[in-house]
Amino acid sequence: MRKWWPLIAVCLGTFMLLVDVTIVNVALPEMAVDLGTSFSSLQWVVDGYALSLAVLLLGAGALGDLFGHRRLYIAGLIVFALSSLACGLAGHDGLLIAARVVQGIGAAAMFTTTFALLNSAYQGRSRGVAYGVWGGVSGAAAAIGPILGGLLTETLSWRWIFLVNLPVSIAALVLCGTALAADRAARRGRFDLAGTLTFTVAAGALTLAVIRATTVGWGSVQTWGLLLLSGVALAAFVLVERRSPDAMLDLALLRNRSFAGILLAALLVNFAAFAAFTYTSIWLQTVIGLSPLQAGLTGLPMSIVSVIVSGVAGAKLHGRSPRLLIGGGMLLIGLGSALCALLLGAQSSWPALLAGYAVIGAGVGLVMPTLAESAMGAVPAHRGGMAGGAVTTARQLGFAIGIAVLGTVFAARAEDHLGAQGAPEPEQTAHALAGGQAGRILAAVPDGLRGTVDRALHGAAVAGLDAGFLVAAGVGLLGGIAVLILVRPAAPAPSEDRLPEYTAVHE
């Protein structure tokens, strides 16, 4: 059992930081009432965490390579625990959002070091099992988040969705001190500050542009200004990395077709698999009338299937070509999203989601552990933080962008549906519906019209979800096809400074 303590230490941190991406979704209506603020303002409780986590991962990976992965993981745990405490005690929305941004900083430090820590603790088949367990935890965490959030919100308070992190963080810190091997001597070199700043601006401006486009529109000056800033910063990042002897991202890796395919899959997997959760949770609670716990339990099939498939893949398929595992998993995610869209109808309720969620869970179980291990096999061991940072950055950017894109799709399709039904002010109603305001809309309607308006809102919400799932399905299917084309079959060419037994991304 002692052999697996390092895995448990890493999985505790991973579970916490990924659960916190989705755990708040079901609690947003309760937060809005308790803090006396609007639902739209509280969207930044979700977006602020996802944004800071996404844009800082690559820089955090470089820090881990320089100063030690264990040290950075422990520092991230401490920051995450303290900011979780601040979230749980927050008295107004501004403090809550600020604490969530800091929480994302701690999460980035933890997440970017997990792969390197697993690689230093395990070898051979044990490494495959470790990645399989980690992948199951990673895939299930996003689906378990709404269940745990609903349970804590109903039985205690929304504040406990953050305070529950404290005992878990303490347990993880104790394990880190006793189970994780000490860091090796620090690698020589300097921290790539210019690259970190330019990438952070590029990724942050892009994500913020997509988020803001949901409310101000894609044609607004603000949206295009942010997109222009992102493009300029990205160009500056490329110039800096090409000239820096201590670049945090080796751009030559992007010429490797296999690594590029794996990075593309990382960018698309969270978009295709998890971004729709925010809007299904809103639909289930504010339109269907489920409690937070009931809404969260709809994701249970995805969690169970993901854990089972990931464990089997890690133990039984270790060393197989990632082209088939990642590509096939992405195709399953796309098919699961398409199944959700197919089964949702104007009169549907929560059972319509279950079959599609189970198929998505199978795809997630195949993709998550394979992404991590195959990406780490692309780089020398001392740049493990770089590979881990690149993959996790892509994943979280895809998730943040996916939430924003599907929000735009949901509102636009709901507006079209309401307009076709002759509803007054369809644009404002659609955005209110996407923001979880169905109850307020109905409360303002005379009793005699309430049934008609309720049916119109239900139809509009289902139309928006259908469109969102179809977009997610397209993203998953295209990602799967791209991986099957780009990623080369495994080539047995291990060397001393590269990861043994998994060299799929070697040229």
Coordinates of C-alpha atoms in Angstrom, one line a residue:
M1 CA 0.0 0.0 0.0
R2 CA 2.9 2.3 0.8
K3 CA 3.8 2.2 -2.9
W4 CA 0.7 4.1 -3.8
W5 CA 0.9 6.9 -1.3
P6 CA 2.5 9.3 -3.8
L7 CA -0.4 8.6 -6.2
I8 CA -2.9 9.3 -3.5
A9 CA -1.2 12.6 -2.7
V10 CA -1.2 13.7 -6.3
C11 CA -4.8 12.5 -6.8
L12 CA -6.1 14.4 -3.8
G13 CA -4.9 17.7 -5.2
T14 CA -6.0 16.9 -8.7
F15 CA -9.5 15.9 -7.5
M16 CA -9.9 19.1 -5.5
L17 CA -8.8 21.5 -8.2
L18 CA -10.9 19.8 -10.9
V19 CA -14.0 19.5 -8.7
D20 CA -13.7 23.2 -8.0
V21 CA -14.2 23.9 -11.8
T22 CA -17.7 22.5 -11.8
I23 CA -18.8 22.3 -8.1
V24 CA -20.0 25.9 -8.1
N25 CA -22.4 25.4 -11.0
V26 CA -25.3 24.1 -9.0
A27 CA -24.8 26.5 -6.2
L28 CA -24.9 29.8 -8.2
P29 CA -28.6 30.4 -7.7
E30 CA -28.1 30.1 -3.9
M31 CA -25.0 32.3 -3.9
A32 CA -26.9 35.0 -5.8
V33 CA -29.7 35.1 -3.2
D34 CA -27.3 34.9 -0.2
L35 CA -24.9 37.6 -1.5
G36 CA -27.7 39.8 -2.9
T37 CA -26.2 39.9 -6.4
S38 CA -27.1 38.9 -10.0
F39 CA -26.5 35.6 -11.5
S40 CA -24.5 37.2 -14.4
S41 CA -22.1 38.7 -11.9
L42 CA -21.6 35.3 -10.3
Q43 CA -20.7 33.8 -13.6
W44 CA -17.2 35.2 -12.8
V45 CA -17.1 32.8 -9.9
V46 CA -16.8 30.1 -12.6
D47 CA -14.9 32.1 -15.2
G48 CA -12.4 33.8 -12.9
Y49 CA -11.2 30.4 -11.6
A50 CA -11.1 28.8 -15.0
L51 CA -9.3 31.8 -16.6
S52 CA -6.5 32.1 -14.0
L53 CA -6.0 28.4 -14.0
A54 CA -5.8 28.2 -17.7
V55 CA -3.4 31.2 -18.4
L56 CA -0.9 30.4 -15.6
L57 CA -0.3 26.7 -16.2
L58 CA 2.4 27.0 -18.8
G59 CA 4.4 29.5 -16.7
A60 CA 3.9 27.4 -13.6
G61 CA 5.3 24.3 -15.5
A62 CA 8.5 26.3 -16.2
L63 CA 8.8 27.2 -12.5
G64 CA 8.4 23.6 -11.5
D65 CA 11.2 22.6 -13.9
L66 CA 13.5 25.2 -12.4
F67 CA 12.7 25.1 -8.6
G68 CA 11.3 21.6 -8.1
H69 CA 8.0 19.9 -8.8
R70 CA 7.4 18.8 -5.2
R71 CA 8.1 22.3 -3.9
L72 CA 5.7 23.9 -6.3
Y73 CA 3.0 21.3 -5.7
I74 CA 3.2 22.0 -1.9
A75 CA 3.2 25.8 -2.4
G76 CA 0.1 25.4 -4.7
L77 CA -1.7 23.3 -2.1
I78 CA -1.1 26.0 0.6
V79 CA -2.3 28.8 -1.7
F80 CA -5.3 26.7 -2.7
A81 CA -6.3 26.0 0.9
L82 CA -6.0 29.6 2.0
S83 CA -8.0 31.0 -0.9
S84 CA -10.7 28.3 -0.4
L85 CA -11.0 29.6 3.2
A86 CA -11.4 33.1 1.8
C87 CA -14.1 31.9 -0.6
G88 CA -16.0 30.2 2.1
L89 CA -16.0 33.3 4.3
A90 CA -16.6 35.9 1.6
G91 CA -19.2 38.5 2.4
H92 CA -19.8 39.9 -1.0
D93 CA -19.4 38.9 -4.6
G94 CA -16.3 41.0 -5.3
L95 CA -14.3 39.2 -2.6
L96 CA -15.6 35.8 -3.7
I97 CA -14.5 36.4 -7.3
A98 CA -11.1 37.7 -6.2
A99 CA -10.5 34.7 -4.0
R100 CA -11.5 32.4 -6.8
V101 CA -8.9 34.0 -9.0
V102 CA -6.2 33.3 -6.4
Q103 CA -7.6 29.8 -6.0
G104 CA -6.9 29.3 -9.7
I105 CA -3.3 30.4 -9.1
G106 CA -2.8 27.7 -6.5
A107 CA -4.6 25.1 -8.7
A108 CA -2.2 25.9 -11.6
A109 CA 0.8 25.3 -9.5
M110 CA -0.6 21.9 -8.4
F111 CA -2.0 20.8 -11.8
T112 CA 1.1 21.5 -13.8
T113 CA 3.4 19.4 -11.6
T114 CA 1.2 16.2 -11.3
F115 CA 2.6 14.4 -14.3
A116 CA 6.2 15.0 -13.3
L117 CA 5.5 13.8 -9.8
L118 CA 3.9 10.6 -11.1
N119 CA 6.8 10.0 -13.4
S120 CA 9.4 10.3 -10.6
A121 CA 7.4 7.9 -8.4
Y122 CA 6.6 5.1 -10.8
Q123 CA 8.1 3.1 -13.6
G124 CA 6.9 0.5 -16.1
R125 CA 3.5 -1.0 -15.7
S126 CA 3.0 0.7 -12.3
R127 CA 3.3 4.0 -14.2
G128 CA 0.5 2.8 -16.5
V129 CA -1.7 1.9 -13.5
A130 CA -0.9 5.3 -11.8
Y131 CA -1.9 7.2 -14.9
G132 CA -5.0 5.1 -15.3
V133 CA -6.1 5.9 -11.7
W134 CA -5.2 9.6 -12.1
G135 CA -7.1 9.7 -15.4
G136 CA -10.1 8.2 -13.8
V137 CA -10.0 10.7 -10.9
S138 CA -9.5 13.6 -13.4
G139 CA -12.3 12.5 -15.7
A140 CA -14.7 11.8 -12.8
A141 CA -14.0 15.0 -10.9
A142 CA -15.8 17.3 -13.3
A143 CA -18.9 15.1 -13.2
I144 CA -18.8 14.6 -9.4
G145 CA -18.4 18.3 -8.8
P146 CA -22.1 19.1 -9.4
I147 CA -23.2 16.1 -7.2
L148 CA -20.9 17.2 -4.3
G149 CA -21.9 20.8 -4.8
G150 CA -25.6 20.0 -4.7
L151 CA -25.2 17.8 -1.6
L152 CA -23.2 20.4 0.4
T153 CA -25.5 23.3 -0.8
E154 CA -28.7 21.5 0.3
T155 CA -27.5 20.0 3.6
L156 CA -25.1 22.7 4.8
S157 CA -24.5 25.9 2.8
W158 CA -22.9 26.9 -0.5
R159 CA -20.0 28.1 1.6
W160 CA -19.0 24.5 2.3
I161 CA -18.3 23.7 -1.3
F162 CA -15.1 25.7 -0.6
L163 CA -14.5 25.0 3.1
V164 CA -14.5 21.2 2.4
N165 CA -11.2 21.8 0.7
L166 CA -9.4 22.5 4.0
P167 CA -9.3 19.0 5.5
V168 CA -8.5 17.5 2.1
S169 CA -5.6 20.0 1.7
I170 CA -4.2 19.2 5.1
A171 CA -4.3 15.4 4.3
A172 CA -2.6 16.0 1.0
L173 CA 0.1 18.2 2.6
V174 CA 0.9 15.4 5.2
L175 CA 1.2 12.9 2.4
C176 CA 3.4 15.2 0.4
G177 CA 5.8 15.5 3.3
T178 CA 6.0 11.8 3.9
A179 CA 5.4 10.1 0.5
L180 CA 6.8 12.3 -2.3
A181 CA 10.5 12.1 -3.0
A182 CA 12.6 15.2 -2.5
D183 CA 13.3 17.3 -5.6
R184 CA 16.5 16.8 -7.5
A185 CA 19.0 19.6 -7.8
A186 CA 17.5 22.6 -9.5
R187 CA 18.0 22.8 -13.2
R188 CA 20.3 25.5 -14.4
G189 CA 18.6 28.4 -16.3
R190 CA 16.5 31.4 -15.8
F191 CA 12.7 31.7 -15.5
D192 CA 11.2 32.8 -18.8
L193 CA 9.5 35.9 -17.5
A194 CA 8.9 37.6 -20.9
G195 CA 7.5 34.4 -22.4
T196 CA 5.2 33.9 -19.3
L197 CA 3.9 37.5 -19.5
T198 CA 3.2 37.5 -23.2
F199 CA 1.5 34.1 -23.1
T200 CA -0.6 35.1 -20.1
V201 CA -1.8 38.2 -21.9
A202 CA -2.5 36.3 -25.1
A203 CA -4.4 33.5 -23.5
G204 CA -6.2 35.8 -21.0
A205 CA -7.3 38.3 -23.7
L206 CA -8.6 35.5 -26.0
T207 CA -10.5 33.8 -23.2
L208 CA -11.9 37.1 -22.0
A209 CA -12.9 38.1 -25.5
V210 CA -15.0 34.9 -25.9
I211 CA -16.5 35.3 -22.4
R212 CA -17.5 39.0 -23.0
A213 CA -18.8 38.2 -26.5
T214 CA -21.6 36.3 -24.8
T215 CA -23.0 39.6 -23.4
V216 CA -21.7 42.4 -25.6
G217 CA -21.8 40.5 -28.9
W218 CA -19.1 39.4 -31.4
G219 CA -19.2 42.5 -33.4
S220 CA -18.5 44.9 -30.5
V221 CA -15.4 47.0 -30.3
Q222 CA -14.6 45.5 -26.9
T223 CA -14.6 41.9 -28.3
W224 CA -12.4 42.8 -31.3
G225 CA -10.1 44.9 -29.2
L226 CA -9.4 41.9 -26.9
L227 CA -9.0 39.6 -29.9
L228 CA -6.4 42.0 -31.5
L229 CA -4.6 42.2 -28.2
S230 CA -4.5 38.4 -28.0
G231 CA -3.1 38.2 -31.5
V232 CA -0.3 40.8 -30.9
A233 CA 0.6 39.1 -27.6
L234 CA 0.7 35.7 -29.2
A235 CA 3.0 37.0 -32.0
A236 CA 5.3 38.5 -29.3
F237 CA 5.3 35.2 -27.4
V238 CA 6.4 33.3 -30.5
L239 CA 9.3 35.8 -31.1
V240 CA 10.4 35.6 -27.4
E241 CA 10.3 31.8 -27.3
R242 CA 12.3 31.5 -30.6
R243 CA 15.1 33.7 -29.2
S244 CA 15.2 32.6 -25.5
P245 CA 17.7 30.0 -24.4
D246 CA 15.4 29.2 -21.5
A247 CA 12.1 29.1 -23.3
M248 CA 9.2 27.7 -21.3
L249 CA 7.8 26.1 -24.4
D250 CA 10.1 24.5 -27.0
L251 CA 8.3 25.6 -30.2
A252 CA 10.2 22.9 -32.1
L253 CA 7.8 20.4 -30.5
L254 CA 4.9 21.8 -32.4
R255 CA 6.6 20.6 -35.6
N256 CA 6.2 17.1 -34.2
R257 CA 2.9 15.9 -35.7
S258 CA 2.2 13.5 -32.9
F259 CA 2.7 16.1 -30.2
A260 CA 0.7 18.7 -32.1
G261 CA -2.2 16.1 -32.3
I262 CA -2.0 15.4 -28.6
L263 CA -2.0 19.1 -27.8
L264 CA -5.0 19.6 -30.1
A265 CA -6.9 16.8 -28.3
A266 CA -6.1 18.4 -24.9
L267 CA -7.5 21.7 -26.2
L268 CA -10.8 20.1 -27.4
V269 CA -11.5 17.4 -24.8
N270 CA -12.9 19.6 -22.0
F271 CA -14.8 21.7 -24.5
A272 CA -16.5 18.6 -26.0
A273 CA -17.0 16.7 -22.7
F274 CA -17.7 19.2 -20.0
A275 CA -18.5 22.7 -21.2
A276 CA -22.2 22.0 -21.6
F277 CA -22.5 21.0 -17.9
T278 CA -23.0 24.7 -16.9
Y279 CA -26.1 25.0 -19.1
T280 CA -27.6 21.6 -18.4
S281 CA -27.3 22.5 -14.7
I282 CA -29.2 25.8 -15.2
W283 CA -31.9 24.0 -17.3
L284 CA -32.3 21.2 -14.7
Q285 CA -32.7 23.6 -11.7
T286 CA -34.4 26.7 -13.1
V287 CA -36.6 25.1 -15.8
I288 CA -37.2 21.5 -14.8
G289 CA -37.2 22.3 -11.1
L290 CA -34.7 19.8 -9.7
S291 CA -32.8 20.5 -6.5
P292 CA -29.0 21.2 -6.7
L293 CA -28.3 17.6 -5.5
Q294 CA -30.8 16.1 -8.0
A295 CA -29.2 18.1 -10.8
G296 CA -25.8 17.0 -9.8
L297 CA -26.7 13.3 -9.7
T298 CA -27.5 13.3 -13.4
G299 CA -23.8 13.3 -14.0
L300 CA -23.3 10.1 -12.1
P301 CA -23.3 7.8 -15.1
M302 CA -20.4 9.8 -16.6
S303 CA -18.4 9.6 -13.4
I304 CA -18.9 5.8 -13.0
V305 CA -18.1 4.9 -16.6
S306 CA -15.1 7.3 -16.7
V307 CA -13.5 5.8 -13.6
I308 CA -14.0 2.2 -14.8
V309 CA -12.8 2.8 -18.4
S310 CA -9.8 4.8 -17.2
G311 CA -8.7 2.2 -14.7
V312 CA -9.0 -0.6 -17.3
A313 CA -7.2 1.5 -20.0
G314 CA -4.3 2.3 -17.6
A315 CA -3.9 -1.3 -16.4
K316 CA -4.6 -3.3 -19.6
L317 CA -3.8 -0.9 -22.5
H318 CA -0.5 0.6 -21.2
G319 CA 1.9 0.9 -24.1
R320 CA -0.7 0.8 -26.8
S321 CA -0.7 3.5 -29.5
P322 CA -2.2 6.8 -28.2
R323 CA -3.6 7.4 -31.7
L324 CA -6.3 4.8 -31.2
L325 CA -6.9 5.5 -27.5
I326 CA -7.1 9.3 -27.7
G327 CA -8.7 9.4 -31.2
G328 CA -11.2 6.7 -30.3
G329 CA -12.0 8.5 -27.0
M330 CA -12.6 11.8 -28.7
L331 CA -14.9 10.1 -31.2
L332 CA -16.9 8.6 -28.3
I333 CA -17.2 12.0 -26.6
G334 CA -18.5 13.5 -29.9
L335 CA -21.0 10.6 -30.3
G336 CA -22.1 11.0 -26.7
S337 CA -22.8 14.7 -27.1
A338 CA -24.7 14.0 -30.3
L339 CA -26.8 11.4 -28.5
C340 CA -27.7 14.0 -25.9
A341 CA -28.9 16.3 -28.6
L342 CA -30.8 13.5 -30.3
L343 CA -32.6 12.4 -27.2
L344 CA -33.5 15.9 -25.9
G345 CA -37.0 17.0 -27.0
A346 CA -39.5 19.8 -26.1
Q347 CA -41.0 17.7 -23.3
S348 CA -37.7 16.1 -22.1
S349 CA -36.5 15.9 -18.6
W350 CA -33.3 14.7 -16.9
P351 CA -33.4 11.0 -18.1
A352 CA -32.8 12.2 -21.7
L353 CA -29.2 13.0 -20.7
L354 CA -28.1 9.7 -19.1
A355 CA -27.3 7.6 -22.1
G356 CA -25.2 10.4 -23.8
Y357 CA -23.4 11.1 -20.5
A358 CA -22.4 7.4 -20.2
V359 CA -20.9 7.4 -23.7
I360 CA -19.1 10.7 -23.0
G361 CA -17.7 9.1 -19.8
A362 CA -16.3 6.2 -21.7
G363 CA -14.5 8.6 -24.1
V364 CA -13.2 10.6 -21.2
G365 CA -11.9 7.5 -19.5
L366 CA -9.8 6.6 -22.6
V367 CA -8.5 10.1 -23.3
M368 CA -7.4 11.5 -20.0
P369 CA -4.7 9.1 -18.8
T370 CA -3.4 8.6 -22.3
L371 CA -3.1 12.4 -23.0
A372 CA -0.9 12.8 -19.9
E373 CA 1.5 9.9 -20.4
S374 CA 1.9 10.3 -24.2
A375 CA 2.6 14.1 -23.8
M376 CA 5.2 13.4 -21.2
G377 CA 7.0 11.0 -23.5
A378 CA 7.6 13.8 -25.9
V379 CA 10.2 15.7 -23.9
P380 CA 13.4 15.0 -21.9
A381 CA 12.6 14.2 -18.2
H382 CA 13.9 17.5 -17.0
R383 CA 11.3 19.3 -19.1
G384 CA 8.4 17.3 -17.7
G385 CA 6.9 20.5 -16.3
M386 CA 6.9 22.0 -19.7
A387 CA 5.0 19.1 -21.2
G388 CA 2.6 18.9 -18.3
G389 CA 2.0 22.6 -18.4
A390 CA 1.3 22.6 -22.2
V391 CA -1.3 19.8 -21.9
T392 CA -3.1 21.2 -18.9
T393 CA -3.0 24.7 -20.3
A394 CA -4.7 23.4 -23.5
R395 CA -7.3 21.5 -21.5
Q396 CA -8.3 24.5 -19.3
L397 CA -8.2 27.0 -22.1
G398 CA -10.5 24.7 -24.0
F399 CA -12.9 24.5 -21.1
A400 CA -13.0 28.2 -20.4
I401 CA -13.5 29.0 -24.1
G402 CA -16.1 26.2 -24.4
I403 CA -18.3 27.5 -21.6
A404 CA -18.3 31.0 -23.3
V405 CA -18.9 29.6 -26.8
L406 CA -21.8 27.3 -25.7
G407 CA -23.3 30.2 -23.7
T408 CA -23.4 32.3 -26.9
V409 CA -24.9 29.3 -28.8
F410 CA -27.4 28.6 -26.1
A411 CA -28.7 32.2 -26.0
A412 CA -28.8 32.6 -29.8
R413 CA -30.7 29.4 -30.4
A414 CA -33.1 30.1 -27.5
E415 CA -33.7 33.6 -28.9
D416 CA -34.6 32.1 -32.3
H417 CA -37.0 29.7 -30.7
L418 CA -38.7 32.4 -28.7
G419 CA -38.9 34.7 -31.7
A420 CA -40.6 32.0 -33.7
Q421 CA -43.1 31.6 -30.9
G422 CA -44.0 35.3 -31.0
A423 CA -42.6 35.9 -27.5
P424 CA -42.0 39.6 -26.6
E425 CA -38.4 40.7 -26.3
P426 CA -36.9 37.4 -27.3
E427 CA -33.3 38.5 -27.0
Q428 CA -33.6 39.7 -23.4
T429 CA -35.6 36.7 -22.4
A430 CA -33.1 34.3 -24.0
H431 CA -30.2 35.9 -22.1
A432 CA -32.1 35.8 -18.8
L433 CA -32.9 32.1 -19.4
A434 CA -29.2 31.4 -20.1
G435 CA -28.4 33.2 -16.9
G436 CA -30.7 31.1 -14.7
Q437 CA -33.5 33.6 -14.5
A438 CA -36.5 31.4 -15.6
G439 CA -38.1 31.7 -12.2
R440 CA -38.1 35.5 -12.2
I441 CA -39.5 35.5 -15.7
L442 CA -42.4 33.3 -14.6
A443 CA -43.0 35.3 -11.5
A444 CA -43.6 38.5 -13.5
V445 CA -46.2 36.8 -15.7
P446 CA -50.0 36.8 -14.8
D447 CA -51.3 33.5 -13.5
G448 CA -53.4 32.9 -16.6
L449 CA -50.4 33.0 -19.0
R450 CA -47.9 31.2 -16.7
G451 CA -48.4 27.8 -18.2
T452 CA -48.0 29.1 -21.8
V453 CA -44.8 31.0 -20.9
D454 CA -43.4 28.0 -19.0
R455 CA -43.8 25.8 -22.0
A456 CA -42.2 28.4 -24.2
L457 CA -39.2 28.7 -21.8
H458 CA -38.8 25.0 -21.7
G459 CA -38.8 24.7 -25.4
A460 CA -36.3 27.5 -25.8
A461 CA -34.0 26.0 -23.2
V462 CA -34.1 22.6 -24.9
A463 CA -33.4 24.3 -28.2
G464 CA -30.4 26.0 -26.8
L465 CA -29.1 22.8 -25.2
D466 CA -29.6 20.9 -28.4
A467 CA -27.5 23.5 -30.3
G468 CA -24.8 23.4 -27.6
F469 CA -24.6 19.6 -27.7
L470 CA -24.4 19.6 -31.4
V471 CA -21.5 22.1 -31.3
A472 CA -19.8 19.9 -28.6
A473 CA -20.3 16.8 -30.8
G474 CA -18.7 18.5 -33.8
V475 CA -15.7 19.5 -31.7
G476 CA -15.3 16.0 -30.3
L477 CA -15.6 14.3 -33.7
L478 CA -13.3 16.7 -35.5
G479 CA -10.8 16.3 -32.6
G480 CA -10.9 12.5 -32.9
I481 CA -10.4 12.6 -36.7
A482 CA -7.4 15.0 -36.3
V483 CA -5.8 12.8 -33.8
L484 CA -6.2 9.7 -36.0
I485 CA -4.5 11.6 -38.8
L486 CA -1.7 13.4 -36.9
V487 CA -0.6 11.0 -34.2
R488 CA 1.9 8.4 -35.3
P489 CA 1.8 4.8 -34.1
A490 CA 4.0 4.0 -31.0
A491 CA 7.6 3.5 -31.8
P492 CA 9.7 1.6 -29.3
A493 CA 12.6 4.0 -29.0
P494 CA 13.2 4.6 -25.2
S495 CA 16.3 6.4 -24.0
E496 CA 17.7 7.3 -20.6
D497 CA 16.4 10.8 -20.4
R498 CA 13.0 10.1 -22.0
L499 CA 10.1 8.2 -20.5
P500 CA 10.4 4.5 -20.9
E501 CA 7.8 2.2 -22.5
Y502 CA 5.8 5.1 -24.0
T503 CA 7.4 6.8 -26.9
A504 CA 4.4 7.4 -29.2
V505 CA 5.2 11.0 -30.0
H506 CA 8.8 10.4 -31.1
E507 CA 9.4 11.3 -34.7

